[in-house]
Amino acid sequence: MKKIAVLIENLFDDEELIVPYHRLREDYEVVLVGTEADKEYKSKSGFVKKSDVASKDVKASDFDGVVIPGGFSPDYMRRSKDTVNFVKELHEQGKPISAICHAGWMLVESLNLSGVKMTSTATIRKDMENAGANWVDEEVVVDNNIVTSRSPLDLPAFMKEFIKLVG
């Protein structure tokens, strides 16, 4: 069975974590990867979900893709060298990377975005463009192994495209 990482940190967007988590559990093994193992993280609304493992304890070679939820959690994720390196290594291995809403911050921190077509919430558009991305305002954008979307409203299209890449 293929294994998918879903990153988790405080102030995640409830829908952007929970919808992918449960949809992916239908067909894959899903692991919640936090900065720390077995830690409770709170969403923007106070919903609590516990990580399975710490990013320092995972290897990209053990996973088939990653979902990076938005909210304000990507601002915390990008402060963790281990989490950033995990995403970078997945990308280097050509595995699917998906980022929704503010999760583009993790892509800015982890990847070379020069010329990569992508989207995000409009509030981080300049961050994405300053990192070299070709930012567009579309429901879902796929550029090689990277899937991006703007908001929870885009989750159905976001998940369909990510699942196509994972196979």
PDB file of C-alpha atoms in Angstrom:
ATOM      1  CA  MET A   1       0.000   0.000   0.000  1.00  0.00           C
ATOM      2  CA  LYS A   2       1.302   3.457  -0.883  1.00  0.00           C
ATOM      3  CA  LYS A   3       2.120   5.809   1.975  1.00  0.00           C
ATOM      4  CA  ILE A   4       1.260   9.520   2.034  1.00  0.00           C
ATOM      5  CA  ALA A   5       2.509  12.120   4.513  1.00  0.00           C
ATOM      6  CA  VAL A   6       0.207  14.901   5.626  1.00  0.00           C
ATOM      7  CA  LEU A   7       2.109  17.663   7.382  1.00  0.00           C
ATOM      8  CA  ILE A   8       0.675  19.080  10.590  1.00  0.00           C
ATOM      9  CA  GLU A   9       1.525  22.099  12.737  1.00  0.00           C
ATOM     10  CA  ASN A  10      -0.394  24.508  14.934  1.00  0.00           C
ATOM     11  CA  LEU A  11      -2.984  26.755  13.308  1.00  0.00           C
ATOM     12  CA  PHE A  12      -3.729  24.404  10.392  1.00  0.00           C
ATOM     13  CA  ASP A  13      -6.893  24.983   8.404  1.00  0.00           C
ATOM     14  CA  ASP A  14      -9.375  22.333   9.551  1.00  0.00           C
ATOM     15  CA  GLU A  15     -10.761  21.493   6.116  1.00  0.00           C
ATOM     16  CA  GLU A  16      -7.376  21.532   4.379  1.00  0.00           C
ATOM     17  CA  LEU A  17      -6.033  18.912   6.788  1.00  0.00           C
ATOM     18  CA  ILE A  18      -9.088  16.768   7.540  1.00  0.00           C
ATOM     19  CA  VAL A  19     -10.525  16.435   4.017  1.00  0.00           C
ATOM     20  CA  PRO A  20      -7.249  15.173   2.466  1.00  0.00           C
ATOM     21  CA  TYR A  21      -6.487  13.029   5.530  1.00  0.00           C
ATOM     22  CA  HIS A  22      -9.748  11.084   5.380  1.00  0.00           C
ATOM     23  CA  ARG A  23     -10.013  10.984   1.576  1.00  0.00           C
ATOM     24  CA  LEU A  24      -6.513   9.536   1.293  1.00  0.00           C
ATOM     25  CA  ARG A  25      -7.173   6.955   4.039  1.00  0.00           C
ATOM     26  CA  GLU A  26      -9.642   5.322   1.636  1.00  0.00           C
ATOM     27  CA  ASP A  27      -6.796   4.095  -0.581  1.00  0.00           C
ATOM     28  CA  TYR A  28      -3.454   4.768   1.128  1.00  0.00           C
ATOM     29  CA  GLU A  29      -1.628   4.576   4.415  1.00  0.00           C
ATOM     30  CA  VAL A  30      -1.655   8.144   5.760  1.00  0.00           C
ATOM     31  CA  VAL A  31       0.868   9.443   8.298  1.00  0.00           C
ATOM     32  CA  LEU A  32       0.547  12.787  10.088  1.00  0.00           C
ATOM     33  CA  VAL A  33       4.056  14.259  10.180  1.00  0.00           C
ATOM     34  CA  GLY A  34       4.640  17.059  12.682  1.00  0.00           C
ATOM     35  CA  THR A  35       7.651  18.864  13.990  1.00  0.00           C
ATOM     36  CA  GLU A  36       7.325  16.584  17.006  1.00  0.00           C
ATOM     37  CA  ALA A  37       6.000  13.024  17.338  1.00  0.00           C
ATOM     38  CA  ASP A  38       2.798  12.189  19.195  1.00  0.00           C
ATOM     39  CA  LYS A  39       2.054  15.878  19.815  1.00  0.00           C
ATOM     40  CA  GLU A  40      -1.357  17.501  19.790  1.00  0.00           C
ATOM     41  CA  TYR A  41      -1.627  20.345  17.282  1.00  0.00           C
ATOM     42  CA  LYS A  42      -4.520  22.811  17.258  1.00  0.00           C
ATOM     43  CA  SER A  43      -6.246  24.143  14.178  1.00  0.00           C
ATOM     44  CA  LYS A  44      -7.237  27.779  13.677  1.00  0.00           C
ATOM     45  CA  SER A  45     -10.643  26.937  15.210  1.00  0.00           C
ATOM     46  CA  GLY A  46      -9.257  24.892  18.132  1.00  0.00           C
ATOM     47  CA  PHE A  47      -9.761  21.385  16.678  1.00  0.00           C
ATOM     48  CA  VAL A  48      -7.012  19.069  17.936  1.00  0.00           C
ATOM     49  CA  LYS A  49      -5.234  16.361  15.941  1.00  0.00           C
ATOM     50  CA  LYS A  50      -2.165  14.416  17.069  1.00  0.00           C
ATOM     51  CA  SER A  51       0.910  13.787  14.917  1.00  0.00           C
ATOM     52  CA  ASP A  52       2.064  10.235  14.295  1.00  0.00           C
ATOM     53  CA  VAL A  53       5.765  10.954  13.787  1.00  0.00           C
ATOM     54  CA  ALA A  54       8.295  13.785  13.836  1.00  0.00           C
ATOM     55  CA  SER A  55       9.759  15.111  10.602  1.00  0.00           C
ATOM     56  CA  LYS A  56      13.269  14.397  11.930  1.00  0.00           C
ATOM     57  CA  ASP A  57      12.357  10.693  12.074  1.00  0.00           C
ATOM     58  CA  VAL A  58      10.985  10.214   8.538  1.00  0.00           C
ATOM     59  CA  LYS A  59      12.700   9.523   5.228  1.00  0.00           C
ATOM     60  CA  ALA A  60      11.346  10.711   1.888  1.00  0.00           C
ATOM     61  CA  SER A  61      12.138   7.289   0.407  1.00  0.00           C
ATOM     62  CA  ASP A  62       9.467   5.758   2.685  1.00  0.00           C
ATOM     63  CA  PHE A  63       6.664   7.922   1.239  1.00  0.00           C
ATOM     64  CA  ASP A  64       4.873   8.248  -2.095  1.00  0.00           C
ATOM     65  CA  GLY A  65       3.773  11.883  -1.713  1.00  0.00           C
ATOM     66  CA  VAL A  66       2.921  14.691   0.670  1.00  0.00           C
ATOM     67  CA  VAL A  67      -0.037  16.969   1.333  1.00  0.00           C
ATOM     68  CA  ILE A  68       0.740  20.341   2.892  1.00  0.00           C
ATOM     69  CA  PRO A  69      -2.366  21.950   4.387  1.00  0.00           C
ATOM     70  CA  GLY A  70      -2.721  25.688   4.708  1.00  0.00           C
ATOM     71  CA  GLY A  71      -3.964  27.908   7.442  1.00  0.00           C
ATOM     72  CA  PHE A  72      -1.088  29.530   9.264  1.00  0.00           C
ATOM     73  CA  SER A  73       0.620  26.196   9.970  1.00  0.00           C
ATOM     74  CA  PRO A  74       3.011  26.469   6.991  1.00  0.00           C
ATOM     75  CA  ASP A  75       4.618  29.466   8.680  1.00  0.00           C
ATOM     76  CA  TYR A  76       5.550  27.148  11.561  1.00  0.00           C
ATOM     77  CA  MET A  77       6.446  24.221   9.289  1.00  0.00           C
ATOM     78  CA  ARG A  78       8.977  26.266   7.345  1.00  0.00           C
ATOM     79  CA  ARG A  79      10.849  27.020  10.568  1.00  0.00           C
ATOM     80  CA  SER A  80      11.701  23.325  10.950  1.00  0.00           C
ATOM     81  CA  LYS A  81      14.823  22.340   9.014  1.00  0.00           C
ATOM     82  CA  ASP A  82      13.725  18.687   9.168  1.00  0.00           C
ATOM     83  CA  THR A  83      10.279  19.398   7.710  1.00  0.00           C
ATOM     84  CA  VAL A  84      11.747  21.590   4.962  1.00  0.00           C
ATOM     85  CA  ASN A  85      14.323  18.914   4.099  1.00  0.00           C
ATOM     86  CA  PHE A  86      11.638  16.219   3.992  1.00  0.00           C
ATOM     87  CA  VAL A  87       9.649  18.169   1.382  1.00  0.00           C
ATOM     88  CA  LYS A  88      12.816  19.000  -0.559  1.00  0.00           C
ATOM     89  CA  GLU A  89      13.865  15.332  -0.660  1.00  0.00           C
ATOM     90  CA  LEU A  90      10.408  14.191  -1.796  1.00  0.00           C
ATOM     91  CA  HIS A  91      10.611  16.713  -4.626  1.00  0.00           C
ATOM     92  CA  GLU A  92      14.136  15.611  -5.576  1.00  0.00           C
ATOM     93  CA  GLN A  93      12.791  12.050  -5.817  1.00  0.00           C
ATOM     94  CA  GLY A  94      10.032  13.276  -8.163  1.00  0.00           C
ATOM     95  CA  LYS A  95       7.225  12.364  -5.784  1.00  0.00           C
ATOM     96  CA  PRO A  96       3.933  14.294  -5.730  1.00  0.00           C
ATOM     97  CA  ILE A  97       3.953  17.443  -3.592  1.00  0.00           C
ATOM     98  CA  SER A  98       0.624  19.154  -2.941  1.00  0.00           C
ATOM     99  CA  ALA A  99       0.129  22.537  -1.299  1.00  0.00           C
ATOM    100  CA  ILE A 100      -3.093  24.420  -0.716  1.00  0.00           C
ATOM    101  CA  CYS A 101      -3.730  28.013   0.340  1.00  0.00           C
ATOM    102  CA  HIS A 102      -0.861  29.303   2.550  1.00  0.00           C
ATOM    103  CA  ALA A 103       1.057  26.024   2.084  1.00  0.00           C
ATOM    104  CA  GLY A 104       2.873  27.769  -0.745  1.00  0.00           C
ATOM    105  CA  TRP A 105       5.105  29.191   1.992  1.00  0.00           C
ATOM    106  CA  MET A 106       6.552  25.693   2.470  1.00  0.00           C
ATOM    107  CA  LEU A 107       7.255  25.417  -1.249  1.00  0.00           C
ATOM    108  CA  VAL A 108       9.014  28.796  -1.206  1.00  0.00           C
ATOM    109  CA  GLU A 109      11.193  27.562   1.657  1.00  0.00           C
ATOM    110  CA  SER A 110      11.808  24.041   0.327  1.00  0.00           C
ATOM    111  CA  LEU A 111      12.020  24.199  -3.462  1.00  0.00           C
ATOM    112  CA  ASN A 112      13.417  26.138  -6.383  1.00  0.00           C
ATOM    113  CA  LEU A 113      10.230  27.630  -7.827  1.00  0.00           C
ATOM    114  CA  SER A 114      11.822  29.447 -10.747  1.00  0.00           C
ATOM    115  CA  GLY A 115       9.387  29.162 -13.659  1.00  0.00           C
ATOM    116  CA  VAL A 116       7.040  26.745 -11.861  1.00  0.00           C
ATOM    117  CA  LYS A 117       3.370  27.427 -12.619  1.00  0.00           C
ATOM    118  CA  MET A 118       1.347  27.430  -9.411  1.00  0.00           C
ATOM    119  CA  THR A 119      -1.393  29.013  -7.378  1.00  0.00           C
ATOM    120  CA  SER A 120      -2.104  29.757  -3.718  1.00  0.00           C
ATOM    121  CA  THR A 121      -4.236  32.074  -1.671  1.00  0.00           C
ATOM    122  CA  ALA A 122      -3.912  35.518  -3.241  1.00  0.00           C
ATOM    123  CA  THR A 123      -2.458  36.927  -0.011  1.00  0.00           C
ATOM    124  CA  ILE A 124       0.855  35.139  -0.600  1.00  0.00           C
ATOM    125  CA  ARG A 125       0.953  35.755  -4.351  1.00  0.00           C
ATOM    126  CA  LYS A 126       3.912  38.158  -4.033  1.00  0.00           C
ATOM    127  CA  ASP A 127       5.845  35.630  -1.918  1.00  0.00           C
ATOM    128  CA  MET A 128       5.347  33.030  -4.634  1.00  0.00           C
ATOM    129  CA  GLU A 129       6.299  35.411  -7.439  1.00  0.00           C
ATOM    130  CA  ASN A 130       9.348  36.674  -5.525  1.00  0.00           C
ATOM    131  CA  ALA A 131      10.461  33.025  -5.299  1.00  0.00           C
ATOM    132  CA  GLY A 132      10.249  32.808  -9.096  1.00  0.00           C
ATOM    133  CA  ALA A 133       6.904  31.049  -9.467  1.00  0.00           C
ATOM    134  CA  ASN A 134       4.579  31.771 -12.376  1.00  0.00           C
ATOM    135  CA  TRP A 135       1.532  32.479 -10.177  1.00  0.00           C
ATOM    136  CA  VAL A 136      -1.964  32.090 -11.658  1.00  0.00           C
ATOM    137  CA  ASP A 137      -5.442  32.406 -10.174  1.00  0.00           C
ATOM    138  CA  GLU A 138      -6.865  28.967 -10.966  1.00  0.00           C
ATOM    139  CA  GLU A 139      -8.725  26.281  -8.986  1.00  0.00           C
ATOM    140  CA  VAL A 140      -5.911  23.766  -9.298  1.00  0.00           C
ATOM    141  CA  VAL A 141      -2.545  23.855 -11.038  1.00  0.00           C
ATOM    142  CA  VAL A 142      -0.331  20.865 -11.804  1.00  0.00           C
ATOM    143  CA  ASP A 143       3.267  21.499 -12.872  1.00  0.00           C
ATOM    144  CA  ASN A 144       5.246  18.250 -13.105  1.00  0.00           C
ATOM    145  CA  ASN A 145       4.985  16.724  -9.601  1.00  0.00           C
ATOM    146  CA  ILE A 146       3.566  19.827  -7.852  1.00  0.00           C
ATOM    147  CA  VAL A 147      -0.179  20.317  -7.269  1.00  0.00           C
ATOM    148  CA  THR A 148      -1.406  23.636  -5.869  1.00  0.00           C
ATOM    149  CA  SER A 149      -4.801  25.154  -5.069  1.00  0.00           C
ATOM    150  CA  ARG A 150      -6.122  28.387  -3.576  1.00  0.00           C
ATOM    151  CA  SER A 151      -8.540  27.528  -0.765  1.00  0.00           C
ATOM    152  CA  PRO A 152     -10.810  24.894   0.813  1.00  0.00           C
ATOM    153  CA  LEU A 153     -13.309  25.533  -1.994  1.00  0.00           C
ATOM    154  CA  ASP A 154     -10.786  23.949  -4.371  1.00  0.00           C
ATOM    155  CA  LEU A 155     -10.348  20.732  -2.350  1.00  0.00           C
ATOM    156  CA  PRO A 156     -12.282  18.407  -4.718  1.00  0.00           C
ATOM    157  CA  ALA A 157     -10.147  19.353  -7.743  1.00  0.00           C
ATOM    158  CA  PHE A 158      -6.992  19.478  -5.588  1.00  0.00           C
ATOM    159  CA  MET A 159      -7.500  15.949  -4.295  1.00  0.00           C
ATOM    160  CA  LYS A 160      -8.386  14.520  -7.731  1.00  0.00           C
ATOM    161  CA  GLU A 161      -5.169  15.861  -9.259  1.00  0.00           C
ATOM    162  CA  PHE A 162      -2.984  14.760  -6.342  1.00  0.00           C
ATOM    163  CA  ILE A 163      -4.457  11.243  -6.404  1.00  0.00           C
ATOM    164  CA  LYS A 164      -3.831  11.036 -10.196  1.00  0.00           C
ATOM    165  CA  LEU A 165      -0.156  11.783  -9.591  1.00  0.00           C
ATOM    166  CA  VAL A 166       0.192   9.318  -6.720  1.00  0.00           C
ATOM    167  CA  GLY A 167      -1.553   6.595  -8.718  1.00  0.00           C
TER     168      GLY A 167
END
